[in-house]
XYZ file of C-alpha atoms in Angstrom:
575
model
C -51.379 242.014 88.929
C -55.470 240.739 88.985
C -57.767 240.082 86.151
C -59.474 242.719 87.448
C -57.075 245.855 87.473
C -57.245 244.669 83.305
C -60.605 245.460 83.198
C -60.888 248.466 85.487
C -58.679 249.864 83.146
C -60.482 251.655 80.410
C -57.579 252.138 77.607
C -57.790 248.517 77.194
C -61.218 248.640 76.092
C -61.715 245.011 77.505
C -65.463 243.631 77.881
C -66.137 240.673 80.518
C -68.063 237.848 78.434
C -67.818 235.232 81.651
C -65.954 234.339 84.537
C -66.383 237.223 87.223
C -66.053 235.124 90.059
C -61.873 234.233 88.744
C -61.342 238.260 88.495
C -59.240 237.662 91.275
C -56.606 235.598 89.025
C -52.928 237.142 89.377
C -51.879 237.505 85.763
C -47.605 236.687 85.595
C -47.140 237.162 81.525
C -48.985 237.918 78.264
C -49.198 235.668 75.024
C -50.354 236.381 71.593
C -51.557 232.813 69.429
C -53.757 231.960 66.696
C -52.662 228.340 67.029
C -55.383 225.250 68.127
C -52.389 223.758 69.857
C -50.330 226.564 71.843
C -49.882 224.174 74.827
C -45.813 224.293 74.169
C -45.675 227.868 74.832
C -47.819 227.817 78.369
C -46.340 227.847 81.550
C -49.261 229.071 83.469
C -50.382 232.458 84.590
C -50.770 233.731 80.830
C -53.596 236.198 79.918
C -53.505 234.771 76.403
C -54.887 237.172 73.403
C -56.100 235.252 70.196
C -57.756 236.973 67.282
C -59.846 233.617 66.652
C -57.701 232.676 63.374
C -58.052 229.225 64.653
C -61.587 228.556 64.945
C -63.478 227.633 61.801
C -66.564 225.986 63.632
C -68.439 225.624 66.916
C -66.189 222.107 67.654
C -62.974 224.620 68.040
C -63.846 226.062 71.126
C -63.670 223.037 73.396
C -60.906 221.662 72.905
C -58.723 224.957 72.254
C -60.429 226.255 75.945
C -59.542 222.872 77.584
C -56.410 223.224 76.821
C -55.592 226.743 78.211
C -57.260 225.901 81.499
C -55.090 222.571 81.343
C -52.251 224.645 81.162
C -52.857 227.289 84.099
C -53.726 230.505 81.824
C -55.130 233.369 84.201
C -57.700 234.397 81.237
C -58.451 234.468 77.647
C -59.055 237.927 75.867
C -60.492 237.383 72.312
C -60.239 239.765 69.317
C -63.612 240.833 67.739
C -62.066 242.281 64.559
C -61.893 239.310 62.908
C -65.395 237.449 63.080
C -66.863 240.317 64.425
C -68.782 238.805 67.590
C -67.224 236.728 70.214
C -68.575 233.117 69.154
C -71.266 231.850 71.436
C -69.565 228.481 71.574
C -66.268 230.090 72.905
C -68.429 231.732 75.316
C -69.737 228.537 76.367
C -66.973 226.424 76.531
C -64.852 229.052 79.001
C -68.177 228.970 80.965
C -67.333 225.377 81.321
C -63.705 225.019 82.203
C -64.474 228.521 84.606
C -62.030 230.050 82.423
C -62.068 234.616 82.685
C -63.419 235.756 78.792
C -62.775 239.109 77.498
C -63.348 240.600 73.879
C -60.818 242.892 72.754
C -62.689 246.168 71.159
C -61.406 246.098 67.175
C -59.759 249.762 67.804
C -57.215 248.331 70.831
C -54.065 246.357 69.382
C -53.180 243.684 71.165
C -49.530 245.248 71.614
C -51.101 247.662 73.581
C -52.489 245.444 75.760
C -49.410 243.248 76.111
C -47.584 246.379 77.211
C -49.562 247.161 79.624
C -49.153 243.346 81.161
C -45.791 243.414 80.983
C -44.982 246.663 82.528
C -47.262 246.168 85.590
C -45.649 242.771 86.130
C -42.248 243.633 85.560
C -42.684 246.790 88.456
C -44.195 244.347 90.967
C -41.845 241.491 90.307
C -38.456 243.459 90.569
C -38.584 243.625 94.470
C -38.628 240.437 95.355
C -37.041 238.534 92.491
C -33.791 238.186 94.041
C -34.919 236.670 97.187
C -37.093 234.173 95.286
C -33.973 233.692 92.720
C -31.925 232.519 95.641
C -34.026 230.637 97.190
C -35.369 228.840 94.303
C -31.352 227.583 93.957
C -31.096 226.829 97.527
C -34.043 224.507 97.293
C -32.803 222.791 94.537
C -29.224 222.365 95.935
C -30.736 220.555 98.977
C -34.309 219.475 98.139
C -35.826 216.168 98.147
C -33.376 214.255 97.010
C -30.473 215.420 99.244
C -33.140 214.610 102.157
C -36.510 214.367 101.240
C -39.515 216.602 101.164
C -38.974 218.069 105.252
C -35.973 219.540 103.935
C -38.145 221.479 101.696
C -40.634 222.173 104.406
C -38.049 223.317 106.922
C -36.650 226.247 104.510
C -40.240 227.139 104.179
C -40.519 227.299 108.168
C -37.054 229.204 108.563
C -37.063 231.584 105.597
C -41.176 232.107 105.363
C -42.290 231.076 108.575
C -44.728 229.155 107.048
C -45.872 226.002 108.382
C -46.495 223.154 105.619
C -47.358 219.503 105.503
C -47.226 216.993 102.303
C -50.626 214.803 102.422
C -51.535 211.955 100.518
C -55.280 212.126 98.791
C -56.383 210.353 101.921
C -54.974 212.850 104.257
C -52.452 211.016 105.691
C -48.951 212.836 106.241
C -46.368 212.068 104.231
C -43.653 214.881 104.971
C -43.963 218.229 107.431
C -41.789 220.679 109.819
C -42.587 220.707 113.188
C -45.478 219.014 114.407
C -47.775 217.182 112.779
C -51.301 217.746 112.131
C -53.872 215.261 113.200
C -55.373 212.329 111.210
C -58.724 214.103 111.411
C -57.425 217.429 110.796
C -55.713 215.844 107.391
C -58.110 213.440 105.992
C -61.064 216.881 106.047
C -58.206 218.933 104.300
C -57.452 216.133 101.216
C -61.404 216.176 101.279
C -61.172 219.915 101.109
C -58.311 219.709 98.641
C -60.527 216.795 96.541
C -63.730 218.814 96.329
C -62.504 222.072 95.050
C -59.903 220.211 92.318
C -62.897 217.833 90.970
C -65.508 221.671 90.566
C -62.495 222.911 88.483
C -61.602 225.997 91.132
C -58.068 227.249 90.489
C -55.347 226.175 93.318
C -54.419 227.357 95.649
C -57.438 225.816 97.250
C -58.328 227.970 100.324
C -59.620 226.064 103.476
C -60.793 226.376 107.277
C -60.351 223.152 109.743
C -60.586 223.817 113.585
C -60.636 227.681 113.219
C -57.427 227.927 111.574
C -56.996 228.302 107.471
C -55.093 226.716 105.215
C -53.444 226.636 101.338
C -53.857 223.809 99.617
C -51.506 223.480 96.817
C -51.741 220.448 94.254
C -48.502 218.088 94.191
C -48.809 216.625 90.425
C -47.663 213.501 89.600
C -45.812 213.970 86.601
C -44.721 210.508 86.119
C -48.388 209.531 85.143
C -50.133 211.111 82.030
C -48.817 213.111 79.137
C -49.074 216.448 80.425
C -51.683 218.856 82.057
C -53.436 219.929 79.355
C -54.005 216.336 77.648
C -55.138 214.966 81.066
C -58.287 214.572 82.777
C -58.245 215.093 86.094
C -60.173 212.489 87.483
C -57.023 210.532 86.175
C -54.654 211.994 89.043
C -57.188 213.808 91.448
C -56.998 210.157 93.741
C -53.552 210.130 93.111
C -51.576 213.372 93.409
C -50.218 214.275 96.660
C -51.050 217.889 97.811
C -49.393 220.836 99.538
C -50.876 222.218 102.998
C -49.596 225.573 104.301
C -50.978 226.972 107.349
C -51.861 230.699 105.754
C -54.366 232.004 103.882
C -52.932 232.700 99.849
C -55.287 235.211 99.154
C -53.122 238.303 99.292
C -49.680 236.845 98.905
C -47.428 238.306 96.010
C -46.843 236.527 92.447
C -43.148 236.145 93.503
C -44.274 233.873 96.612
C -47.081 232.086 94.707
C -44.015 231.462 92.092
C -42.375 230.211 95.169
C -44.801 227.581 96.192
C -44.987 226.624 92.993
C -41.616 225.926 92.847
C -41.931 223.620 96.398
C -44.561 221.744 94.485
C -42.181 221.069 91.479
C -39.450 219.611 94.188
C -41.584 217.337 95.952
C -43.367 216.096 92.438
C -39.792 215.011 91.351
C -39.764 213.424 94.529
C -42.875 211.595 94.549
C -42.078 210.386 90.831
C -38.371 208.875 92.251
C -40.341 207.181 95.052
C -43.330 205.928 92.803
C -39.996 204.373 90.536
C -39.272 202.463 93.474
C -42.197 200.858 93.552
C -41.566 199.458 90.231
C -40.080 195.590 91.969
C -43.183 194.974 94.282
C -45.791 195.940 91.375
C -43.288 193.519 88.490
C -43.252 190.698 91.505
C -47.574 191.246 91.868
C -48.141 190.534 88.434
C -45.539 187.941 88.042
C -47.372 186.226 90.596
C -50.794 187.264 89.075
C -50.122 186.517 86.054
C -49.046 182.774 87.195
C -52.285 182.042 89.158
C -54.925 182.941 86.720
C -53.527 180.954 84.301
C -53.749 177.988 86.552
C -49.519 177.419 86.827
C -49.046 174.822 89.029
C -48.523 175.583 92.833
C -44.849 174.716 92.715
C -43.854 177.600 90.349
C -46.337 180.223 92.055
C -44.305 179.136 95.707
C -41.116 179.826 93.855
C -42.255 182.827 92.907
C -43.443 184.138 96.083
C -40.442 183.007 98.086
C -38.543 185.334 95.400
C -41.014 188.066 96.865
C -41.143 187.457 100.082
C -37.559 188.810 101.313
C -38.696 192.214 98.874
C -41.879 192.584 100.807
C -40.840 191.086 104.261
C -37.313 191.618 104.926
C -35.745 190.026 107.476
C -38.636 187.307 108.095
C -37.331 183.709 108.055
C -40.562 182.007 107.493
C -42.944 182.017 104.189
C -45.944 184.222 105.765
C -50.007 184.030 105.013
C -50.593 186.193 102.417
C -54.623 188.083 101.798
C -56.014 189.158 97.843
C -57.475 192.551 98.067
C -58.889 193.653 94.926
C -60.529 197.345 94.201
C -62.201 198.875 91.134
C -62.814 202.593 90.322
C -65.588 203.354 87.730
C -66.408 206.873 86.407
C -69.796 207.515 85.138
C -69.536 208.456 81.493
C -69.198 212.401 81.370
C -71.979 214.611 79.952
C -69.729 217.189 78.199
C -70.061 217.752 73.894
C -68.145 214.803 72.262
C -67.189 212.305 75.184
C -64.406 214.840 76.629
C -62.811 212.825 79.181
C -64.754 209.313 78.146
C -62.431 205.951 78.477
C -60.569 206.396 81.249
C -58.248 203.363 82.236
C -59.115 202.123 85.870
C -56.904 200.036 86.743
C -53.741 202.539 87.212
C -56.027 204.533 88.803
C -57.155 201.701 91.560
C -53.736 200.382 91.512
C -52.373 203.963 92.662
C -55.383 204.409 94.751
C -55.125 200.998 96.475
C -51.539 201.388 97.320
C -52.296 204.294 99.527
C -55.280 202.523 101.648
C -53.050 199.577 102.381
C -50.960 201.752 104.566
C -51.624 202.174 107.714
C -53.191 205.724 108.260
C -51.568 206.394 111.691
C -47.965 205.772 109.698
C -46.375 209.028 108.201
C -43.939 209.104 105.622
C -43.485 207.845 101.989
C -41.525 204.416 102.445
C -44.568 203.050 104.768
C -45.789 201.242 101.773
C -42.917 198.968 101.453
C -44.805 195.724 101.694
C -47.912 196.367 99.333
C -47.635 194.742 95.924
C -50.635 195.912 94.033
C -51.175 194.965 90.153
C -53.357 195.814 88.100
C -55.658 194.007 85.576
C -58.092 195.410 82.948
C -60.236 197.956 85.374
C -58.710 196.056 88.464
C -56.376 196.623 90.758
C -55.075 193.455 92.909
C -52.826 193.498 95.812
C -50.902 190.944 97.215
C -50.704 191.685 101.268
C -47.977 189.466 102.774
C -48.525 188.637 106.787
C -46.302 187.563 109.011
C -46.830 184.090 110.165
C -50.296 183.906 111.974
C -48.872 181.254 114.625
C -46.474 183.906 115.389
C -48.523 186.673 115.751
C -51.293 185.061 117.558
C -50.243 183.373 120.649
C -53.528 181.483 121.776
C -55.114 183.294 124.321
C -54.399 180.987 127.435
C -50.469 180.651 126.607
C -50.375 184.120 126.778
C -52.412 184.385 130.078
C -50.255 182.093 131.764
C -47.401 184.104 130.569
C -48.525 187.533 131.488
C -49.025 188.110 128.178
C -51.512 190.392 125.970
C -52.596 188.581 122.763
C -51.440 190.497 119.777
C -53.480 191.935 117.613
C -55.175 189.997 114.585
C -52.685 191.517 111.677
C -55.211 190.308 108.724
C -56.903 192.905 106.816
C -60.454 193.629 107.402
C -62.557 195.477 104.977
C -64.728 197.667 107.150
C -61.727 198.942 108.909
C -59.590 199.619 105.452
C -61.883 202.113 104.332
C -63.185 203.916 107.869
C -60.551 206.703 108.107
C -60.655 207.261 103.860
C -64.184 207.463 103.207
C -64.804 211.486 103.386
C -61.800 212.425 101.695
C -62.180 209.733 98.707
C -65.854 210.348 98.414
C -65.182 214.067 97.588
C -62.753 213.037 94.874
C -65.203 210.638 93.790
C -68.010 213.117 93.186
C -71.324 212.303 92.034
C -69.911 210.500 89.040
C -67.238 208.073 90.452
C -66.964 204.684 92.695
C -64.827 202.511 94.548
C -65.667 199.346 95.444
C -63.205 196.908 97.097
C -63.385 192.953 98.356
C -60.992 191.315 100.443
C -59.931 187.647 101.043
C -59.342 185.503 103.801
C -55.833 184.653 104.784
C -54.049 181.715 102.825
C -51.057 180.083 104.135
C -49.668 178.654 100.890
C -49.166 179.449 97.138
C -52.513 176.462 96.343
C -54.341 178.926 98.416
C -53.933 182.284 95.983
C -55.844 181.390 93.460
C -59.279 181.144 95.729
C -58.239 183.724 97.503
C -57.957 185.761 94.580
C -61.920 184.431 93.382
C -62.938 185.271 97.105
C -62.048 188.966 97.111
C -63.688 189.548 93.590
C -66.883 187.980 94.592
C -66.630 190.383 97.745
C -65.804 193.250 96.006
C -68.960 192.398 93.517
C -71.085 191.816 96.892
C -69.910 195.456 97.591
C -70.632 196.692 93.817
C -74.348 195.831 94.872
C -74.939 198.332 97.920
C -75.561 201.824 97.364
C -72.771 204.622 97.975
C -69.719 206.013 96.504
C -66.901 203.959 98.547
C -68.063 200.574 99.450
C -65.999 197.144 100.747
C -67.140 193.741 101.583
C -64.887 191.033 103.465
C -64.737 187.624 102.823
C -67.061 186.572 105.542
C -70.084 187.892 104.377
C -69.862 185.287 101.413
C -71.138 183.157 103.740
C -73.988 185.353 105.094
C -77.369 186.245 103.441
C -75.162 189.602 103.545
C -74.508 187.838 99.888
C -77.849 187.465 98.758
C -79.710 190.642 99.883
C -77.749 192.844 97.228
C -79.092 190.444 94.354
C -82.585 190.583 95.124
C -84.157 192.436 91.828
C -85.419 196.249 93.083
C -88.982 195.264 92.069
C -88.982 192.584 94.732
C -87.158 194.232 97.387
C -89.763 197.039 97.045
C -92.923 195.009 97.291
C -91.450 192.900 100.558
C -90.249 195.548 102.876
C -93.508 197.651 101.597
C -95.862 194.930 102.643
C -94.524 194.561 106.151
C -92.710 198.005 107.329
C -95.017 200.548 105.289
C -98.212 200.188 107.725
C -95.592 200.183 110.732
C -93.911 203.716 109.016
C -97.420 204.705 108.522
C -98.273 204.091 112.279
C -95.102 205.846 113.765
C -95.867 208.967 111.616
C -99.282 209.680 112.640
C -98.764 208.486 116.674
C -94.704 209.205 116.923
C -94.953 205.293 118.722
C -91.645 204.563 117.483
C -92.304 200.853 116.599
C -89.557 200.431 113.885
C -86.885 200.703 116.499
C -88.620 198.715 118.850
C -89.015 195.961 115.964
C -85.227 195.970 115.414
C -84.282 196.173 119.205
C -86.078 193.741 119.169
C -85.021 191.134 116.719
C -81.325 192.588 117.808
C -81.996 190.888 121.091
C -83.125 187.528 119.835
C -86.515 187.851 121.138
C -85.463 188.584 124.274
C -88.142 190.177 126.346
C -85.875 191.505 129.620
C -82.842 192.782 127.356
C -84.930 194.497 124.634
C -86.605 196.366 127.282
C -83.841 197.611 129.563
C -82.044 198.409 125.574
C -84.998 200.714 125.044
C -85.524 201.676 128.773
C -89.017 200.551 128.735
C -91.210 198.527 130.996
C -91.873 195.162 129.913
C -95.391 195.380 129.642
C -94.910 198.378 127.052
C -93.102 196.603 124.912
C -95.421 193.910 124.848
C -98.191 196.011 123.941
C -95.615 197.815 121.072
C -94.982 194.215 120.224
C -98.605 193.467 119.789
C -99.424 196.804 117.641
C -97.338 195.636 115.284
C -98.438 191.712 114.570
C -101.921 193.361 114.842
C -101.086 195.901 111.807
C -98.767 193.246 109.987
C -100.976 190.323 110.485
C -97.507 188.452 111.679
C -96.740 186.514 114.846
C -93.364 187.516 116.384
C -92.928 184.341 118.236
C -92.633 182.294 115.233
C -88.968 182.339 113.283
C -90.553 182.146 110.074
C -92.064 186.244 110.724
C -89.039 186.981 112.774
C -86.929 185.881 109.935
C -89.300 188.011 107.376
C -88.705 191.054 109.420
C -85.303 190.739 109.568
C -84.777 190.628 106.020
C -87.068 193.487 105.305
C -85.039 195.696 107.914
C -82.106 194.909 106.325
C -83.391 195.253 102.350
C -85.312 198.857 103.327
């Protein structure tokens, strides 16, 4: 039954204090507490009934409301016979956490009440509970770990005709019946998915990609945290897997929501027995960690990574090059009474975060990660990317010419390319209060090599700290660029520079529409270049030279000398 058949139901004599957009909550059980702490007896789905016993003062409400939305509750229906007004810091609180508030009239018992819950949900229960009985034990005789999560998915397809996918936060597909869904398709769902779990809407999350709509069903990792209701979510929400099913949720039953639920539990067991097997490559990361920032001496860091190799690179007879990628996630401290959710630990969150990037987005499945060591340190996560032997996988270009040959592909890491296909999806689980910021390092060749490699993709990753947006990289070759310094610059300065040169050209462009800012950076873009910068723009030369002119003449600057050129350049670049 709905929130709402409860309160279009006038023996109950319930009053709506908040919430009338969740009225639409199914409501699976009732549950009578005074306790601050009635976590243990939640399983989710509750319209809980309190007659305020517990609170003594205005700092009872948070945490007692936090911890029923932790915990799944459909709604919260308070007694007034006991302070005689609904506190307006209760009121608040479930305002907060969007959590359904009802007072109880002082003449209605709560047994009446809890009879009514139970009835209605017994009657609409008893039809299906068989079917959802047996399949429930036929999922758990052959679940995940008698074959992994499409075993799941594939009693889904044949008993529910329901078509399902497991995604990673990114969107890429870890498990799914039939065929797949496309990387675009999945990284705007886990976007989808991220959004509506970081504005605190209940799952399932309902979405629309390409015309058709999906479920989205959250996958927790149980393995990390103490439980839901001590947890906050920006802990898991770049973490957790999710559940996609190609139907809208809406309307289904409780018994098939229970179901889902259920299918969420199996692959969560799952994902904790694969994160377990993890546990090697992250021990040998630190090991090796460990051993090169406190300056041990080459020898024992190349015994250590010729213990890892064979883990990380089965199979490959030579020691390879190995890259340092190194990532940071930082929350902005939370505005909520008290600190609620303040000192969050980011380095398990960057470490969990960074072994999903590292895999290639056009791989599917769970084991793809197999070769990623990522540790973590203080707020940091580091990886340790093993490569197979650049001589091998780089035939120089004329050999392979003369061969017949196409020149493989550079295998190193790059750090525009890491983040291009997980940008949307990790920006909407970032929010407006959360950033990730990664470096990475050139390729080393030997164990001497790790520790500067290790400096190099910090000093990127502060070079990316520096630029403006929620998910931000920097490679090692822009330590070597003014790419390096422009971030530095203090904001007064960069202000006053690009001011004094590009304002009067903005100024110019807005009242005339003569479009000399592009023509300045075509421009510059084409070294100077009079013939190339005007077939770029389609222009005849002598229009461009007279653009060219307009804008020394309102800049007092002389394009032909590198001293202005330079000066332009950097402005572009700093505005």
């Amino acid at each position: 039954m709905r929130l709402r058949a409860l309160l279009e139901t006038d023996a109950l004599g319930l009053r709506l204090l908040g919430g009338d957009e969740e009225l639409d909550r199914s409501v699976r059980g009732v549950m009578t507490t005074d306790l601050k702490d009635p976590s243990r007896y939640l399983t989710g789905g509750e319209l809980v009934l309190t007659g305020l016993a517990w609170h003594r003062d205005a700092t009872d409400s948070e945490p007692f409301v936090r911890i029923l939305s932790g915990a799944g509750v459909a709604g919260l229906a308070a007694g007034e016979a006991e302070l005689g007004a609904i506190p307006d810091d209760l009121i608040e609180a479930c305002r907060r956490h969007r959590l359904p508030l009802f007072a109880v009239n002082e003449t209605v018992a709560f047994a009446t009440i809890t009879e009514h819950v139970v009835r209605q949900v017994s009657g609409e229960r008893a039809g299906d509970l068989a079917a959802v009985v047996d399949r429930h034990r036929r999922l758990m005789t052959s679940g995940p770990a008698g074959g992994g999560p499409e075993v799941v998915l594939d009693l889904l397809g044949s008993d529910l005709d329901l078509h399902a996918w497991v995604l990673s936060p990114t969107g890429r597909q870890i498990a799914g019946a039939g065929a797949p869904l496309s990387g675009p398709a999945g990284a705007e769902l886990a976007g989808l998915h991220l959004a509506a779990v970081r504005s605190g809407r209940r799952a399932p999350h309902r979405a629309t990609v390409d015309g058709v709509t999906y479920s989205l069903f959250p996958v927790r990792n149980h393995g990390r945290g103490t439980g839901p209701a001590s947890r906050d979510v920006r802990e898991s929400v770049l973490s957790d897997w999710l559940l996609a099913v190609e139907a809208d949720a809406g309307d289904w039953p409780a018994a098939r929501l229970d179901l889902l639920q259920g299918v969420t539990q199996l692959i969560a067991v799952e994902r904790d027995r694969r994160d377990a097997a993890r546990t090697v490559r992250r021990r040998l990361a630190q090991e090796v960690l460990e051993l090169v920032q406190a300056g041990a001496p080459p020898a024992e860091i190349a015994a250590r990574l010729r213990v890892a190799t064979p883990v990380l690179l089965p199979g490959l007879g030579s020691a390879p090059h190995w890259q340092v990628v190194v990532a940071r996630v930082e929350w902005d401290e939370p505005d909520a009474p008290g600190g609620a959710g303040s000192g969050i630990a980011g380095g398990p969150v960057a470490q969990a975060l960074l072994e999903e990037i590292l895999v290639d987005p056009a791989v599917t499945g769970p084991d793809s990660a197999d070769r990623i060591a990522v540790a973590h340190s203080g707020d940091e996560a580091i990886a340790l990317v093993p490569l197979p032997a650049l001589a091998d996988a780089l035939p120089e270009a004329d050999e392979a010419e003369a061969e017949g040959e196409t020149p493989k592909a550079d295998p190193a890491l790059h750090a525009d390319a890491l983040l291009a296909a997980v940008r949307a999806p990790l920006s909407a689980g970032l929010a407006d209060d959360g950033r990730l910021t990664l470096g990475v390092s050139a390729s080393v060749h030997s164990a001497e090599g790790l520790r500067g490699a290790l400096e190099e993709a910090r000093h990127a990753r502060r070079v990316a700290a520096a630029r403006p947006g929620r998910v931000c990289a920097a490679g090692h070759h822009e330590l070597a660029s003014h790419v390096l310094l422009l971030p530095f610059v203090p904001d007064d300065v960069r202000r006053a520079f690009t001011a004094r040169l590009l304002d009067p050209l903005r100024d110019y462009d807005r009242r005339h529409r003569a479009e000399l800012i592009p023509t300045l950076e075509a421009f510059l873009d084409c070294d100077g270049s009079w013939t190339r910068c005007a077939a770029r723009l389609h222009l005849h030369v002598n229009t461009l030279r007279y653009r060219i002119g307009r804008i020394e003449q309102l800049t007092g600057r002389d394009l032909s000398r590198l001293e202005d050129k330079l000066d332009f350049f950097l402005a572009l670049r700093m505005s």
